């Protein structure tokens, strides 16, 4: 197998710097860096702040701090703590504690987020696990297993109006869906569990539907296959 990264140079940034972007093997940033173009690398490690004016493609991304990608962010594994903003996002595995904001679609095989979320397009993954300690929203959500819960630990640490920990979406569609503190127009799945703090306009299910006594579901419909 040919190594596509063979012959590429490494890039190490300490302090404040800027780069035109390009093709790299390993990129390590400690401080602040701005790429004025596209970046393609094998691995990217950020401790601090990084902005990419174009698109970013990497096999492995580790973040402690802030990352802003004006174009498309594409990663194999993406893990870290902090804030991510991107035009669109595609990853195999995404595990983040912090804030995720995507202007377009956000796609992954596995997505695990503790924090706040805003996806203006479609949020899709085979497995979606959201633990919110702030507001969350997506135009549509699609996946195999979808779980949305409120972080009880963070709720104790963050006094104030806990209704701000609500997740809102137009459509949530999956095989297994379990929701808390969610407001949605339509929830459609095989097995659906509507928990505390939910207001759902319509639920369509084919196998199982459970509704917590404090939740509000205005219409429910069992679909026969």
mmCIF file with all atom_site columns, C-alpha atoms in Angstrom:
data_model
loop_
_atom_site.group_PDB
_atom_site.id
_atom_site.type_symbol
_atom_site.label_atom_id
_atom_site.label_alt_id
_atom_site.label_comp_id
_atom_site.label_asym_id
_atom_site.label_entity_id
_atom_site.label_seq_id
_atom_site.pdbx_PDB_ins_code
_atom_site.Cartn_x
_atom_site.Cartn_y
_atom_site.Cartn_z
_atom_site.occupancy
_atom_site.B_iso_or_equiv
_atom_site.pdbx_formal_charge
_atom_site.auth_seq_id
_atom_site.auth_comp_id
_atom_site.auth_asym_id
_atom_site.auth_atom_id
_atom_site.pdbx_PDB_model_num
ATOM 1   C CA . UNK A 1 1   ? 0.000   0.000  0.000  1.00 0.00 ? 1   UNK A CA 1
ATOM 2   C CA . UNK A 1 2   ? 1.370   3.412  -0.975 1.00 0.00 ? 2   UNK A CA 1
ATOM 3   C CA . UNK A 1 3   ? 1.600   5.942  1.838  1.00 0.00 ? 3   UNK A CA 1
ATOM 4   C CA . UNK A 1 4   ? -0.002  9.118  0.514  1.00 0.00 ? 4   UNK A CA 1
ATOM 5   C CA . UNK A 1 5   ? 1.718   11.107 3.265  1.00 0.00 ? 5   UNK A CA 1
ATOM 6   C CA . UNK A 1 6   ? 5.255   9.949  2.393  1.00 0.00 ? 6   UNK A CA 1
ATOM 7   C CA . UNK A 1 7   ? 7.515   12.851 1.599  1.00 0.00 ? 7   UNK A CA 1
ATOM 8   C CA . UNK A 1 8   ? 5.339   15.449 3.275  1.00 0.00 ? 8   UNK A CA 1
ATOM 9   C CA . UNK A 1 9   ? 6.887   17.763 5.836  1.00 0.00 ? 9   UNK A CA 1
ATOM 10  C CA . UNK A 1 10  ? 5.747   18.331 9.405  1.00 0.00 ? 10  UNK A CA 1
ATOM 11  C CA . UNK A 1 11  ? 4.594   21.724 10.678 1.00 0.00 ? 11  UNK A CA 1
ATOM 12  C CA . UNK A 1 12  ? 5.074   22.937 14.231 1.00 0.00 ? 12  UNK A CA 1
ATOM 13  C CA . UNK A 1 13  ? 3.708   26.290 15.409 1.00 0.00 ? 13  UNK A CA 1
ATOM 14  C CA . UNK A 1 14  ? 4.585   27.899 18.745 1.00 0.00 ? 14  UNK A CA 1
ATOM 15  C CA . UNK A 1 15  ? 3.079   31.259 19.606 1.00 0.00 ? 15  UNK A CA 1
ATOM 16  C CA . UNK A 1 16  ? 1.272   33.325 16.978 1.00 0.00 ? 16  UNK A CA 1
ATOM 17  C CA . UNK A 1 17  ? 1.753   32.571 13.294 1.00 0.00 ? 17  UNK A CA 1
ATOM 18  C CA . UNK A 1 18  ? 0.081   32.235 9.897  1.00 0.00 ? 18  UNK A CA 1
ATOM 19  C CA . UNK A 1 19  ? 0.490   29.912 6.918  1.00 0.00 ? 19  UNK A CA 1
ATOM 20  C CA . UNK A 1 20  ? -0.747  29.678 3.348  1.00 0.00 ? 20  UNK A CA 1
ATOM 21  C CA . UNK A 1 21  ? -1.870  26.102 4.058  1.00 0.00 ? 21  UNK A CA 1
ATOM 22  C CA . UNK A 1 22  ? -0.976  23.122 1.904  1.00 0.00 ? 22  UNK A CA 1
ATOM 23  C CA . UNK A 1 23  ? -0.117  19.440 2.310  1.00 0.00 ? 23  UNK A CA 1
ATOM 24  C CA . UNK A 1 24  ? 1.555   18.251 5.514  1.00 0.00 ? 24  UNK A CA 1
ATOM 25  C CA . UNK A 1 25  ? 2.182   15.072 7.470  1.00 0.00 ? 25  UNK A CA 1
ATOM 26  C CA . UNK A 1 26  ? 1.837   16.014 11.133 1.00 0.00 ? 26  UNK A CA 1
ATOM 27  C CA . UNK A 1 27  ? 0.760   19.504 12.240 1.00 0.00 ? 27  UNK A CA 1
ATOM 28  C CA . UNK A 1 28  ? 1.116   20.619 15.856 1.00 0.00 ? 28  UNK A CA 1
ATOM 29  C CA . UNK A 1 29  ? -0.110  24.029 16.977 1.00 0.00 ? 29  UNK A CA 1
ATOM 30  C CA . UNK A 1 30  ? 0.491   25.516 20.418 1.00 0.00 ? 30  UNK A CA 1
ATOM 31  C CA . UNK A 1 31  ? -0.802  29.065 20.423 1.00 0.00 ? 31  UNK A CA 1
ATOM 32  C CA . UNK A 1 32  ? -2.624  30.825 17.589 1.00 0.00 ? 32  UNK A CA 1
ATOM 33  C CA . UNK A 1 33  ? -2.411  30.056 13.884 1.00 0.00 ? 33  UNK A CA 1
ATOM 34  C CA . UNK A 1 34  ? -4.337  31.077 10.776 1.00 0.00 ? 34  UNK A CA 1
ATOM 35  C CA . UNK A 1 35  ? -4.203  29.110 7.519  1.00 0.00 ? 35  UNK A CA 1
ATOM 36  C CA . UNK A 1 36  ? -5.053  31.288 4.525  1.00 0.00 ? 36  UNK A CA 1
ATOM 37  C CA . UNK A 1 37  ? -6.107  28.365 2.344  1.00 0.00 ? 37  UNK A CA 1
ATOM 38  C CA . UNK A 1 38  ? -6.869  24.632 2.400  1.00 0.00 ? 38  UNK A CA 1
ATOM 39  C CA . UNK A 1 39  ? -5.053  22.232 4.734  1.00 0.00 ? 39  UNK A CA 1
ATOM 40  C CA . UNK A 1 40  ? -4.534  18.501 4.072  1.00 0.00 ? 40  UNK A CA 1
ATOM 41  C CA . UNK A 1 41  ? -2.595  16.529 6.706  1.00 0.00 ? 41  UNK A CA 1
ATOM 42  C CA . UNK A 1 42  ? -2.288  13.162 8.385  1.00 0.00 ? 42  UNK A CA 1
ATOM 43  C CA . UNK A 1 43  ? -2.724  14.480 11.919 1.00 0.00 ? 43  UNK A CA 1
ATOM 44  C CA . UNK A 1 44  ? -3.506  17.824 13.520 1.00 0.00 ? 44  UNK A CA 1
ATOM 45  C CA . UNK A 1 45  ? -3.020  18.644 17.188 1.00 0.00 ? 45  UNK A CA 1
ATOM 46  C CA . UNK A 1 46  ? -4.252  22.006 18.463 1.00 0.00 ? 46  UNK A CA 1
ATOM 47  C CA . UNK A 1 47  ? -3.693  23.568 21.866 1.00 0.00 ? 47  UNK A CA 1
ATOM 48  C CA . UNK A 1 48  ? -4.969  27.105 21.506 1.00 0.00 ? 48  UNK A CA 1
ATOM 49  C CA . UNK A 1 49  ? -6.754  28.710 18.564 1.00 0.00 ? 49  UNK A CA 1
ATOM 50  C CA . UNK A 1 50  ? -6.690  27.753 14.891 1.00 0.00 ? 50  UNK A CA 1
ATOM 51  C CA . UNK A 1 51  ? -8.555  29.234 11.916 1.00 0.00 ? 51  UNK A CA 1
ATOM 52  C CA . UNK A 1 52  ? -8.655  27.779 8.398  1.00 0.00 ? 52  UNK A CA 1
ATOM 53  C CA . UNK A 1 53  ? -9.989  30.098 5.703  1.00 0.00 ? 53  UNK A CA 1
ATOM 54  C CA . UNK A 1 54  ? -10.508 27.166 3.314  1.00 0.00 ? 54  UNK A CA 1
ATOM 55  C CA . UNK A 1 55  ? -11.203 23.481 4.009  1.00 0.00 ? 55  UNK A CA 1
ATOM 56  C CA . UNK A 1 56  ? -9.457  21.076 6.382  1.00 0.00 ? 56  UNK A CA 1
ATOM 57  C CA . UNK A 1 57  ? -8.862  17.370 5.754  1.00 0.00 ? 57  UNK A CA 1
ATOM 58  C CA . UNK A 1 58  ? -7.077  15.150 8.283  1.00 0.00 ? 58  UNK A CA 1
ATOM 59  C CA . UNK A 1 59  ? -7.079  11.547 9.461  1.00 0.00 ? 59  UNK A CA 1
ATOM 60  C CA . UNK A 1 60  ? -6.685  12.460 13.133 1.00 0.00 ? 60  UNK A CA 1
ATOM 61  C CA . UNK A 1 61  ? -7.653  15.687 14.894 1.00 0.00 ? 61  UNK A CA 1
ATOM 62  C CA . UNK A 1 62  ? -7.075  16.411 18.579 1.00 0.00 ? 62  UNK A CA 1
ATOM 63  C CA . UNK A 1 63  ? -8.320  19.725 19.960 1.00 0.00 ? 63  UNK A CA 1
ATOM 64  C CA . UNK A 1 64  ? -7.896  21.632 23.185 1.00 0.00 ? 64  UNK A CA 1
ATOM 65  C CA . UNK A 1 65  ? -9.155  25.121 22.472 1.00 0.00 ? 65  UNK A CA 1
ATOM 66  C CA . UNK A 1 66  ? -10.879 26.615 19.424 1.00 0.00 ? 66  UNK A CA 1
ATOM 67  C CA . UNK A 1 67  ? -11.045 25.622 15.766 1.00 0.00 ? 67  UNK A CA 1
ATOM 68  C CA . UNK A 1 68  ? -12.814 27.530 12.993 1.00 0.00 ? 68  UNK A CA 1
ATOM 69  C CA . UNK A 1 69  ? -12.986 26.123 9.442  1.00 0.00 ? 69  UNK A CA 1
ATOM 70  C CA . UNK A 1 70  ? -14.742 28.334 6.917  1.00 0.00 ? 70  UNK A CA 1
ATOM 71  C CA . UNK A 1 71  ? -15.147 25.494 4.423  1.00 0.00 ? 71  UNK A CA 1
ATOM 72  C CA . UNK A 1 72  ? -15.501 21.725 4.884  1.00 0.00 ? 72  UNK A CA 1
ATOM 73  C CA . UNK A 1 73  ? -13.987 19.939 7.871  1.00 0.00 ? 73  UNK A CA 1
ATOM 74  C CA . UNK A 1 74  ? -13.258 16.281 7.071  1.00 0.00 ? 74  UNK A CA 1
ATOM 75  C CA . UNK A 1 75  ? -11.646 13.981 9.647  1.00 0.00 ? 75  UNK A CA 1
ATOM 76  C CA . UNK A 1 76  ? -11.225 10.313 10.447 1.00 0.00 ? 76  UNK A CA 1
ATOM 77  C CA . UNK A 1 77  ? -11.249 10.715 14.221 1.00 0.00 ? 77  UNK A CA 1
ATOM 78  C CA . UNK A 1 78  ? -11.997 14.016 15.924 1.00 0.00 ? 78  UNK A CA 1
ATOM 79  C CA . UNK A 1 79  ? -11.599 14.265 19.675 1.00 0.00 ? 79  UNK A CA 1
ATOM 80  C CA . UNK A 1 80  ? -11.180 17.094 22.082 1.00 0.00 ? 80  UNK A CA 1
ATOM 81  C CA . UNK A 1 81  ? -12.408 19.817 24.373 1.00 0.00 ? 81  UNK A CA 1
ATOM 82  C CA . UNK A 1 82  ? -13.363 23.276 23.210 1.00 0.00 ? 82  UNK A CA 1
ATOM 83  C CA . UNK A 1 83  ? -15.249 24.982 20.406 1.00 0.00 ? 83  UNK A CA 1
ATOM 84  C CA . UNK A 1 84  ? -15.555 23.961 16.758 1.00 0.00 ? 84  UNK A CA 1
ATOM 85  C CA . UNK A 1 85  ? -17.132 26.005 13.970 1.00 0.00 ? 85  UNK A CA 1
ATOM 86  C CA . UNK A 1 86  ? -17.294 24.683 10.413 1.00 0.00 ? 86  UNK A CA 1
ATOM 87  C CA . UNK A 1 87  ? -19.093 25.268 7.136  1.00 0.00 ? 87  UNK A CA 1
ATOM 88  C CA . UNK A 1 88  ? -19.802 21.530 6.930  1.00 0.00 ? 88  UNK A CA 1
ATOM 89  C CA . UNK A 1 89  ? -18.422 18.562 8.807  1.00 0.00 ? 89  UNK A CA 1
ATOM 90  C CA . UNK A 1 90  ? -17.789 14.908 7.964  1.00 0.00 ? 90  UNK A CA 1
ATOM 91  C CA . UNK A 1 91  ? -16.059 12.499 10.380 1.00 0.00 ? 91  UNK A CA 1
ATOM 92  C CA . UNK A 1 92  ? -15.928 8.808  11.136 1.00 0.00 ? 92  UNK A CA 1
ATOM 93  C CA . UNK A 1 93  ? -15.741 9.286  14.909 1.00 0.00 ? 93  UNK A CA 1
ATOM 94  C CA . UNK A 1 94  ? -16.452 12.571 16.669 1.00 0.00 ? 94  UNK A CA 1
ATOM 95  C CA . UNK A 1 95  ? -16.168 12.932 20.436 1.00 0.00 ? 95  UNK A CA 1
ATOM 96  C CA . UNK A 1 96  ? -16.273 16.485 21.741 1.00 0.00 ? 96  UNK A CA 1
ATOM 97  C CA . UNK A 1 97  ? -16.840 18.231 25.048 1.00 0.00 ? 97  UNK A CA 1
ATOM 98  C CA . UNK A 1 98  ? -17.740 21.837 24.351 1.00 0.00 ? 98  UNK A CA 1
ATOM 99  C CA . UNK A 1 99  ? -19.485 23.640 21.516 1.00 0.00 ? 99  UNK A CA 1
ATOM 100 C CA . UNK A 1 100 ? -20.142 22.521 17.936 1.00 0.00 ? 100 UNK A CA 1
ATOM 101 C CA . UNK A 1 101 ? -21.546 24.914 15.322 1.00 0.00 ? 101 UNK A CA 1
ATOM 102 C CA . UNK A 1 102 ? -22.009 23.821 11.694 1.00 0.00 ? 102 UNK A CA 1
ATOM 103 C CA . UNK A 1 103 ? -23.492 26.060 9.006  1.00 0.00 ? 103 UNK A CA 1
ATOM 104 C CA . UNK A 1 104 ? -24.415 23.162 6.699  1.00 0.00 ? 104 UNK A CA 1
ATOM 105 C CA . UNK A 1 105 ? -24.640 19.389 7.239  1.00 0.00 ? 105 UNK A CA 1
ATOM 106 C CA . UNK A 1 106 ? -22.844 17.403 9.950  1.00 0.00 ? 106 UNK A CA 1
ATOM 107 C CA . UNK A 1 107 ? -22.199 13.714 9.162  1.00 0.00 ? 107 UNK A CA 1
ATOM 108 C CA . UNK A 1 108 ? -20.441 10.992 11.169 1.00 0.00 ? 108 UNK A CA 1
ATOM 109 C CA . UNK A 1 109 ? -20.430 7.274  11.838 1.00 0.00 ? 109 UNK A CA 1
ATOM 110 C CA . UNK A 1 110 ? -20.389 7.895  15.595 1.00 0.00 ? 110 UNK A CA 1
ATOM 111 C CA . UNK A 1 111 ? -21.045 11.268 17.210 1.00 0.00 ? 111 UNK A CA 1
ATOM 112 C CA . UNK A 1 112 ? -20.784 11.898 20.947 1.00 0.00 ? 112 UNK A CA 1
ATOM 113 C CA . UNK A 1 113 ? -21.145 15.454 22.216 1.00 0.00 ? 113 UNK A CA 1
ATOM 114 C CA . UNK A 1 114 ? -21.311 16.911 25.712 1.00 0.00 ? 114 UNK A CA 1
ATOM 115 C CA . UNK A 1 115 ? -22.097 20.605 25.523 1.00 0.00 ? 115 UNK A CA 1
ATOM 116 C CA . UNK A 1 116 ? -23.961 22.805 23.052 1.00 0.00 ? 116 UNK A CA 1
ATOM 117 C CA . UNK A 1 117 ? -24.811 22.144 19.424 1.00 0.00 ? 117 UNK A CA 1
ATOM 118 C CA . UNK A 1 118 ? -26.087 24.078 16.434 1.00 0.00 ? 118 UNK A CA 1
ATOM 119 C CA . UNK A 1 119 ? -26.418 22.391 13.031 1.00 0.00 ? 119 UNK A CA 1
ATOM 120 C CA . UNK A 1 120 ? -28.293 24.448 10.466 1.00 0.00 ? 120 UNK A CA 1
ATOM 121 C CA . UNK A 1 121 ? -28.582 21.522 8.053  1.00 0.00 ? 121 UNK A CA 1
ATOM 122 C CA . UNK A 1 122 ? -28.846 17.737 8.578  1.00 0.00 ? 122 UNK A CA 1
ATOM 123 C CA . UNK A 1 123 ? -27.242 16.048 11.579 1.00 0.00 ? 123 UNK A CA 1
ATOM 124 C CA . UNK A 1 124 ? -26.721 12.395 10.679 1.00 0.00 ? 124 UNK A CA 1
ATOM 125 C CA . UNK A 1 125 ? -24.797 9.464  12.162 1.00 0.00 ? 125 UNK A CA 1
ATOM 126 C CA . UNK A 1 126 ? -25.279 5.770  12.770 1.00 0.00 ? 126 UNK A CA 1
ATOM 127 C CA . UNK A 1 127 ? -24.965 6.520  16.486 1.00 0.00 ? 127 UNK A CA 1
ATOM 128 C CA . UNK A 1 128 ? -25.760 9.946  17.950 1.00 0.00 ? 128 UNK A CA 1
ATOM 129 C CA . UNK A 1 129 ? -25.337 10.647 21.661 1.00 0.00 ? 129 UNK A CA 1
ATOM 130 C CA . UNK A 1 130 ? -25.980 14.202 22.847 1.00 0.00 ? 130 UNK A CA 1
ATOM 131 C CA . UNK A 1 131 ? -25.598 15.279 26.462 1.00 0.00 ? 131 UNK A CA 1
ATOM 132 C CA . UNK A 1 132 ? -26.578 18.935 26.583 1.00 0.00 ? 132 UNK A CA 1
ATOM 133 C CA . UNK A 1 133 ? -25.627 21.554 29.144 1.00 0.00 ? 133 UNK A CA 1
ATOM 134 C CA . UNK A 1 134 ? -26.786 24.378 26.882 1.00 0.00 ? 134 UNK A CA 1
ATOM 135 C CA . UNK A 1 135 ? -29.049 24.919 23.878 1.00 0.00 ? 135 UNK A CA 1
ATOM 136 C CA . UNK A 1 136 ? -28.981 22.502 20.953 1.00 0.00 ? 136 UNK A CA 1
ATOM 137 C CA . UNK A 1 137 ? -30.628 22.543 17.540 1.00 0.00 ? 137 UNK A CA 1
ATOM 138 C CA . UNK A 1 138 ? -30.599 20.927 14.101 1.00 0.00 ? 138 UNK A CA 1
ATOM 139 C CA . UNK A 1 139 ? -32.881 21.329 11.110 1.00 0.00 ? 139 UNK A CA 1
ATOM 140 C CA . UNK A 1 140 ? -33.141 17.525 10.806 1.00 0.00 ? 140 UNK A CA 1
ATOM 141 C CA . UNK A 1 141 ? -31.622 14.549 12.641 1.00 0.00 ? 141 UNK A CA 1
ATOM 142 C CA . UNK A 1 142 ? -31.186 11.102 11.102 1.00 0.00 ? 142 UNK A CA 1
ATOM 143 C CA . UNK A 1 143 ? -29.468 7.972  12.337 1.00 0.00 ? 143 UNK A CA 1
ATOM 144 C CA . UNK A 1 144 ? -29.625 4.462  13.702 1.00 0.00 ? 144 UNK A CA 1
ATOM 145 C CA . UNK A 1 145 ? -29.504 5.123  17.455 1.00 0.00 ? 145 UNK A CA 1
ATOM 146 C CA . UNK A 1 146 ? -30.286 8.666  18.608 1.00 0.00 ? 146 UNK A CA 1
ATOM 147 C CA . UNK A 1 147 ? -30.056 9.703  22.262 1.00 0.00 ? 147 UNK A CA 1
ATOM 148 C CA . UNK A 1 148 ? -30.593 13.243 23.544 1.00 0.00 ? 148 UNK A CA 1
ATOM 149 C CA . UNK A 1 149 ? -30.281 13.895 27.268 1.00 0.00 ? 149 UNK A CA 1
ATOM 150 C CA . UNK A 1 150 ? -29.650 16.792 29.603 1.00 0.00 ? 150 UNK A CA 1
ATOM 151 C CA . UNK A 1 151 ? -26.409 16.788 31.558 1.00 0.00 ? 151 UNK A CA 1
ATOM 152 C CA . UNK A 1 152 ? -27.505 16.536 35.194 1.00 0.00 ? 152 UNK A CA 1
ATOM 153 C CA . UNK A 1 153 ? -23.985 17.214 36.460 1.00 0.00 ? 153 UNK A CA 1
ATOM 154 C CA . UNK A 1 154 ? -23.605 20.418 34.470 1.00 0.00 ? 154 UNK A CA 1
ATOM 155 C CA . UNK A 1 155 ? -27.108 21.479 35.432 1.00 0.00 ? 155 UNK A CA 1
ATOM 156 C CA . UNK A 1 156 ? -26.047 21.480 39.071 1.00 0.00 ? 156 UNK A CA 1
ATOM 157 C CA . UNK A 1 157 ? -22.891 23.453 38.267 1.00 0.00 ? 157 UNK A CA 1
ATOM 158 C CA . UNK A 1 158 ? -24.619 26.003 36.054 1.00 0.00 ? 158 UNK A CA 1
ATOM 159 C CA . UNK A 1 159 ? -27.405 27.812 37.938 1.00 0.00 ? 159 UNK A CA 1
ATOM 160 C CA . UNK A 1 160 ? -30.108 29.592 35.980 1.00 0.00 ? 160 UNK A CA 1
ATOM 161 C CA . UNK A 1 161 ? -32.846 28.758 33.528 1.00 0.00 ? 161 UNK A CA 1
ATOM 162 C CA . UNK A 1 162 ? -32.517 25.085 32.671 1.00 0.00 ? 162 UNK A CA 1
ATOM 163 C CA . UNK A 1 163 ? -35.057 25.384 29.870 1.00 0.00 ? 163 UNK A CA 1
ATOM 164 C CA . UNK A 1 164 ? -32.123 26.734 27.864 1.00 0.00 ? 164 UNK A CA 1
ATOM 165 C CA . UNK A 1 165 ? -30.825 23.163 27.777 1.00 0.00 ? 165 UNK A CA 1
ATOM 166 C CA . UNK A 1 166 ? -33.517 22.325 25.246 1.00 0.00 ? 166 UNK A CA 1
ATOM 167 C CA . UNK A 1 167 ? -32.812 20.564 21.942 1.00 0.00 ? 167 UNK A CA 1
ATOM 168 C CA . UNK A 1 168 ? -34.971 21.632 18.988 1.00 0.00 ? 168 UNK A CA 1
ATOM 169 C CA . UNK A 1 169 ? -35.377 20.025 15.561 1.00 0.00 ? 169 UNK A CA 1
ATOM 170 C CA . UNK A 1 170 ? -37.860 19.869 12.732 1.00 0.00 ? 170 UNK A CA 1
ATOM 171 C CA . UNK A 1 171 ? -37.555 16.113 12.091 1.00 0.00 ? 171 UNK A CA 1
ATOM 172 C CA . UNK A 1 172 ? -35.847 13.372 14.126 1.00 0.00 ? 172 UNK A CA 1
ATOM 173 C CA . UNK A 1 173 ? -35.774 10.006 12.356 1.00 0.00 ? 173 UNK A CA 1
ATOM 174 C CA . UNK A 1 174 ? -33.992 6.806  13.393 1.00 0.00 ? 174 UNK A CA 1
ATOM 175 C CA . UNK A 1 175 ? -34.333 3.177  14.457 1.00 0.00 ? 175 UNK A CA 1
ATOM 176 C CA . UNK A 1 176 ? -34.043 3.707  18.224 1.00 0.00 ? 176 UNK A CA 1
ATOM 177 C CA . UNK A 1 177 ? -34.766 7.181  19.588 1.00 0.00 ? 177 UNK A CA 1
ATOM 178 C CA . UNK A 1 178 ? -34.600 8.303  23.236 1.00 0.00 ? 178 UNK A CA 1
ATOM 179 C CA . UNK A 1 179 ? -35.225 11.973 23.997 1.00 0.00 ? 179 UNK A CA 1
ATOM 180 C CA . UNK A 1 180 ? -35.212 14.386 26.928 1.00 0.00 ? 180 UNK A CA 1
ATOM 181 C CA . UNK A 1 181 ? -35.799 18.151 26.894 1.00 0.00 ? 181 UNK A CA 1
ATOM 182 C CA . UNK A 1 182 ? -36.543 18.048 23.177 1.00 0.00 ? 182 UNK A CA 1
ATOM 183 C CA . UNK A 1 183 ? -38.975 20.102 21.111 1.00 0.00 ? 183 UNK A CA 1
ATOM 184 C CA . UNK A 1 184 ? -39.614 18.669 17.643 1.00 0.00 ? 184 UNK A CA 1
ATOM 185 C CA . UNK A 1 185 ? -42.208 18.780 14.901 1.00 0.00 ? 185 UNK A CA 1
ATOM 186 C CA . UNK A 1 186 ? -41.952 15.088 13.968 1.00 0.00 ? 186 UNK A CA 1
ATOM 187 C CA . UNK A 1 187 ? -40.229 12.107 15.591 1.00 0.00 ? 187 UNK A CA 1
ATOM 188 C CA . UNK A 1 188 ? -40.214 8.953  13.485 1.00 0.00 ? 188 UNK A CA 1
ATOM 189 C CA . UNK A 1 189 ? -38.685 5.625  14.482 1.00 0.00 ? 189 UNK A CA 1
ATOM 190 C CA . UNK A 1 190 ? -39.073 1.941  15.227 1.00 0.00 ? 190 UNK A CA 1
ATOM 191 C CA . UNK A 1 191 ? -38.627 2.274  18.992 1.00 0.00 ? 191 UNK A CA 1
ATOM 192 C CA . UNK A 1 192 ? -39.284 5.719  20.468 1.00 0.00 ? 192 UNK A CA 1
ATOM 193 C CA . UNK A 1 193 ? -38.937 6.838  24.093 1.00 0.00 ? 193 UNK A CA 1
ATOM 194 C CA . UNK A 1 194 ? -40.145 10.359 24.869 1.00 0.00 ? 194 UNK A CA 1
ATOM 195 C CA . UNK A 1 195 ? -38.764 11.485 28.228 1.00 0.00 ? 195 UNK A CA 1
ATOM 196 C CA . UNK A 1 196 ? -39.059 14.463 30.555 1.00 0.00 ? 196 UNK A CA 1
ATOM 197 C CA . UNK A 1 197 ? -39.238 17.994 29.206 1.00 0.00 ? 197 UNK A CA 1
ATOM 198 C CA . UNK A 1 198 ? -40.290 16.990 25.673 1.00 0.00 ? 198 UNK A CA 1
ATOM 199 C CA . UNK A 1 199 ? -42.882 18.695 23.484 1.00 0.00 ? 199 UNK A CA 1
ATOM 200 C CA . UNK A 1 200 ? -43.450 16.760 20.256 1.00 0.00 ? 200 UNK A CA 1
ATOM 201 C CA . UNK A 1 201 ? -46.050 17.641 17.654 1.00 0.00 ? 201 UNK A CA 1
ATOM 202 C CA . UNK A 1 202 ? -46.228 14.157 16.079 1.00 0.00 ? 202 UNK A CA 1
ATOM 203 C CA . UNK A 1 203 ? -44.654 10.776 16.800 1.00 0.00 ? 203 UNK A CA 1
ATOM 204 C CA . UNK A 1 204 ? -44.683 7.976  14.217 1.00 0.00 ? 204 UNK A CA 1
ATOM 205 C CA . UNK A 1 205 ? -43.473 4.580  15.460 1.00 0.00 ? 205 UNK A CA 1
ATOM 206 C CA . UNK A 1 206 ? -43.594 0.994  14.212 1.00 0.00 ? 206 UNK A CA 1
ATOM 207 C CA . UNK A 1 207 ? -42.693 -1.123 17.253 1.00 0.00 ? 207 UNK A CA 1
ATOM 208 C CA . UNK A 1 208 ? -42.570 0.669  20.622 1.00 0.00 ? 208 UNK A CA 1
ATOM 209 C CA . UNK A 1 209 ? -43.629 4.036  22.030 1.00 0.00 ? 209 UNK A CA 1
ATOM 210 C CA . UNK A 1 210 ? -43.101 5.173  25.628 1.00 0.00 ? 210 UNK A CA 1
ATOM 211 C CA . UNK A 1 211 ? -44.107 8.664  26.778 1.00 0.00 ? 211 UNK A CA 1
ATOM 212 C CA . UNK A 1 212 ? -43.182 10.135 30.161 1.00 0.00 ? 212 UNK A CA 1
ATOM 213 C CA . UNK A 1 213 ? -46.125 11.582 32.077 1.00 0.00 ? 213 UNK A CA 1
ATOM 214 C CA . UNK A 1 214 ? -44.543 15.049 32.063 1.00 0.00 ? 214 UNK A CA 1
ATOM 215 C CA . UNK A 1 215 ? -43.976 15.033 28.277 1.00 0.00 ? 215 UNK A CA 1
ATOM 216 C CA . UNK A 1 216 ? -46.424 16.362 25.688 1.00 0.00 ? 216 UNK A CA 1
ATOM 217 C CA . UNK A 1 217 ? -47.071 14.479 22.457 1.00 0.00 ? 217 UNK A CA 1
ATOM 218 C CA . UNK A 1 218 ? -49.880 16.059 20.466 1.00 0.00 ? 218 UNK A CA 1
ATOM 219 C CA . UNK A 1 219 ? -50.292 13.248 17.928 1.00 0.00 ? 219 UNK A CA 1
ATOM 220 C CA . UNK A 1 220 ? -49.104 9.658  17.858 1.00 0.00 ? 220 UNK A CA 1
ATOM 221 C CA . UNK A 1 221 ? -49.384 7.230  14.974 1.00 0.00 ? 221 UNK A CA 1
ATOM 222 C CA . UNK A 1 222 ? -48.371 3.593  14.765 1.00 0.00 ? 222 UNK A CA 1
ATOM 223 C CA . UNK A 1 223 ? -47.003 2.655  11.343 1.00 0.00 ? 223 UNK A CA 1
ATOM 224 C CA . UNK A 1 224 ? -47.499 -0.897 10.144 1.00 0.00 ? 224 UNK A CA 1
ATOM 225 C CA . UNK A 1 225 ? -44.777 -2.224 7.868  1.00 0.00 ? 225 UNK A CA 1
#
